XYZ file of C-alpha atoms in Angstrom:
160
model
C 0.000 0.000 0.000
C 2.750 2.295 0.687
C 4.297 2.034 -2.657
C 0.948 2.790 -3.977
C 0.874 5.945 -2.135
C 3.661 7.608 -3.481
C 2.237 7.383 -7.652
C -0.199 10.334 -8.701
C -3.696 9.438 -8.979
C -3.818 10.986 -12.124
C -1.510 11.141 -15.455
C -0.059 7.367 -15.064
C -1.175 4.073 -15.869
C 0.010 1.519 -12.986
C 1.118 -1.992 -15.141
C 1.523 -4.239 -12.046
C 2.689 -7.173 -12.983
C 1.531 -9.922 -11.493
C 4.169 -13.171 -11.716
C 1.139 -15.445 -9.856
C -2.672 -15.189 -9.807
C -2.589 -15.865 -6.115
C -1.708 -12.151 -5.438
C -4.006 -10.522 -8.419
C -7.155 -10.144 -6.303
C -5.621 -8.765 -3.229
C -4.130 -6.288 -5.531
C -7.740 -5.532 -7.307
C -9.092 -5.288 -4.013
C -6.238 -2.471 -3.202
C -7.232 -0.649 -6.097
C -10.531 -0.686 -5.632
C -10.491 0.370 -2.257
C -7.710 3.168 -2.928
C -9.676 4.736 -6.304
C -7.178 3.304 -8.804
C -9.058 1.183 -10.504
C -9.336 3.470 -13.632
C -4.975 3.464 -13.551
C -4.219 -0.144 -12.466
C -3.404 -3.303 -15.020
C -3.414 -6.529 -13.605
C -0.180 -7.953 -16.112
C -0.844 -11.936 -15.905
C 1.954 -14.441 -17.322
C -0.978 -17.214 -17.739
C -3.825 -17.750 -19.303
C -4.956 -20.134 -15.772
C -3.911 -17.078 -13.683
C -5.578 -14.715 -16.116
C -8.844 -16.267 -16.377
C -9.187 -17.340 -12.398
C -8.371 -12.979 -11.945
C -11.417 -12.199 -14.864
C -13.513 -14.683 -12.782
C -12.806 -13.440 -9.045
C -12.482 -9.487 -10.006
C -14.188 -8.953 -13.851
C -14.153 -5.160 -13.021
C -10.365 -4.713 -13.308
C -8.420 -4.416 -16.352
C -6.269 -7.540 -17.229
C -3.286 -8.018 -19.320
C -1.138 -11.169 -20.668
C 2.319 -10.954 -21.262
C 2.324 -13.407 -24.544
C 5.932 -14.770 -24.379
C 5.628 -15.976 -20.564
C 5.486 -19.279 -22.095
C 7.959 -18.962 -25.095
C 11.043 -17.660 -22.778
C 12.527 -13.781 -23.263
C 13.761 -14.038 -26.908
C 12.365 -16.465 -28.265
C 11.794 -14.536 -31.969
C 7.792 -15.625 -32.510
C 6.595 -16.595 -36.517
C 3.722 -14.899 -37.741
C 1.597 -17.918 -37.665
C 2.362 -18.449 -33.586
C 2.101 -14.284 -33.122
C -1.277 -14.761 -34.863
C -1.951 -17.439 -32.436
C -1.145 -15.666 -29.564
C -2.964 -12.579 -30.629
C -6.575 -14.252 -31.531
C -6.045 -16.020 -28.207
C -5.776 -12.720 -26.417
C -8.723 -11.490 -28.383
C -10.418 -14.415 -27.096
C -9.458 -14.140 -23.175
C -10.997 -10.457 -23.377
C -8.155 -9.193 -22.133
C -7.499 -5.009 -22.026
C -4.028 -5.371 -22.720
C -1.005 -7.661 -24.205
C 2.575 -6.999 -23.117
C 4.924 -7.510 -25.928
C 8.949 -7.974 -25.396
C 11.429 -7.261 -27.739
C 11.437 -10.695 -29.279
C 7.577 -10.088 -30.193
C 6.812 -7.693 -33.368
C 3.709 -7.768 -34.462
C 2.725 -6.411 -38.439
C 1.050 -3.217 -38.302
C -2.209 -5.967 -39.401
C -2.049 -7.205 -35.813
C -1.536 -4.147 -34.057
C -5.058 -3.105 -36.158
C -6.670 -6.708 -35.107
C -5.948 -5.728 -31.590
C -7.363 -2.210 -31.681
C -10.259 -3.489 -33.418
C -10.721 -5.946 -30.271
C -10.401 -3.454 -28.093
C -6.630 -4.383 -26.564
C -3.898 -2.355 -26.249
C -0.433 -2.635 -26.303
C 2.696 -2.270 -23.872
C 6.095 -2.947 -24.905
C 8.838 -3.783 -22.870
C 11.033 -1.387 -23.398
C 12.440 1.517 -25.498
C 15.676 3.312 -24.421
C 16.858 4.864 -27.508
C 14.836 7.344 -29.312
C 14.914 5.572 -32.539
C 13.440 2.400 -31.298
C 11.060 5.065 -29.446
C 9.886 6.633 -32.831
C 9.872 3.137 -33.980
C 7.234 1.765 -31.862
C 5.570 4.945 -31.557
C 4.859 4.951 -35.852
C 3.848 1.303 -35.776
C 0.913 2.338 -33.586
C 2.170 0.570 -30.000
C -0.044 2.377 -27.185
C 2.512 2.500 -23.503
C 5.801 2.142 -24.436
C 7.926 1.499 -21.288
C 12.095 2.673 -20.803
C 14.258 3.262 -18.243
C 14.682 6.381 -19.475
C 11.650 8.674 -18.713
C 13.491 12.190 -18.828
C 14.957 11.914 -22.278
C 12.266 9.609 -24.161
C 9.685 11.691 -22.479
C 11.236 14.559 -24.882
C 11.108 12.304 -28.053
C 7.641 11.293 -27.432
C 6.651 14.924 -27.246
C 8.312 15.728 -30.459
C 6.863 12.925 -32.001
C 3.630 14.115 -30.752
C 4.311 17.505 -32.326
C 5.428 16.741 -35.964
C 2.271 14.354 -36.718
């Protein structure tokens, strides 16, 4: 809770990320009970842990991380991103967290939208992977970085 505290209740999106189910409701139950509910992302690694969180707390927003299963660069195919994706789709999930192993075709980013999910990607540091991910249509873009990239995003912002 005291962590929670110290992030604006406004202006931020919270992407907790959740490595078990077993802690996912207590967590929805903090953000309910706080007012964050609107900010908060329940980030799942399973489908099991997903759906048992969707079941227990259906009023929070969900995410899967989609290479939980396929190890942290493991380069997908388009046939087992497409799999991934339509599974997603299927879970009703709010979000999918992609790595830097996972690109998805501008088609898939589109699918997604059009099902109502949006994207986080794990992570930009440089501002050309930045501008990147920003033209291909990604929606939270994380980095280690937030003073400079914070900059590029802006300008980015300003020249479209």
């Amino acid at each position: 809770y005291e962590a929670l505290a110290c992030f604006p209740k406004t202006g931020l999106y919270l992407n907790i990320h959740c490595k078990t189910g077993d802690a996912a409701p207590e967590v929805a139950e903090l953000l309910k009970r706080t007012g964050r509910l609107a900010q908060g992302i329940l980030m799942m690694d399973s489908r099991r842990d997903l759906i048992a969180v969707k079941e227990k707390c259906p009023w929070t927003k969900t995410g899967l991380v989609l290479s939980a299963d396929a190890g942290w660069l493991k380069p997908w195919s388009e046939e087992e991103a497409w799999r991934k994706l339509r599974d997603a789709a299927s879970l009703g999930v709010d979000f999918v967290q992609l790595l830097p192993n996972e690109h998805c075709t501008r088609e898939q980013l589109v699918y997604l939208h059009d099902h109502g999910i949006r994207t986080t990607y794990y992570f930009a540091n440089d501002a050309a992977k930045l501008r990147e991910l920003m033209a291909e249509g990604h929606d939270f873009i994380f980095t280690d970085r937030y003073s400079e990239q914070r900059k590029v995003y802006e300008r980015v912002l300003a020249e479209s």
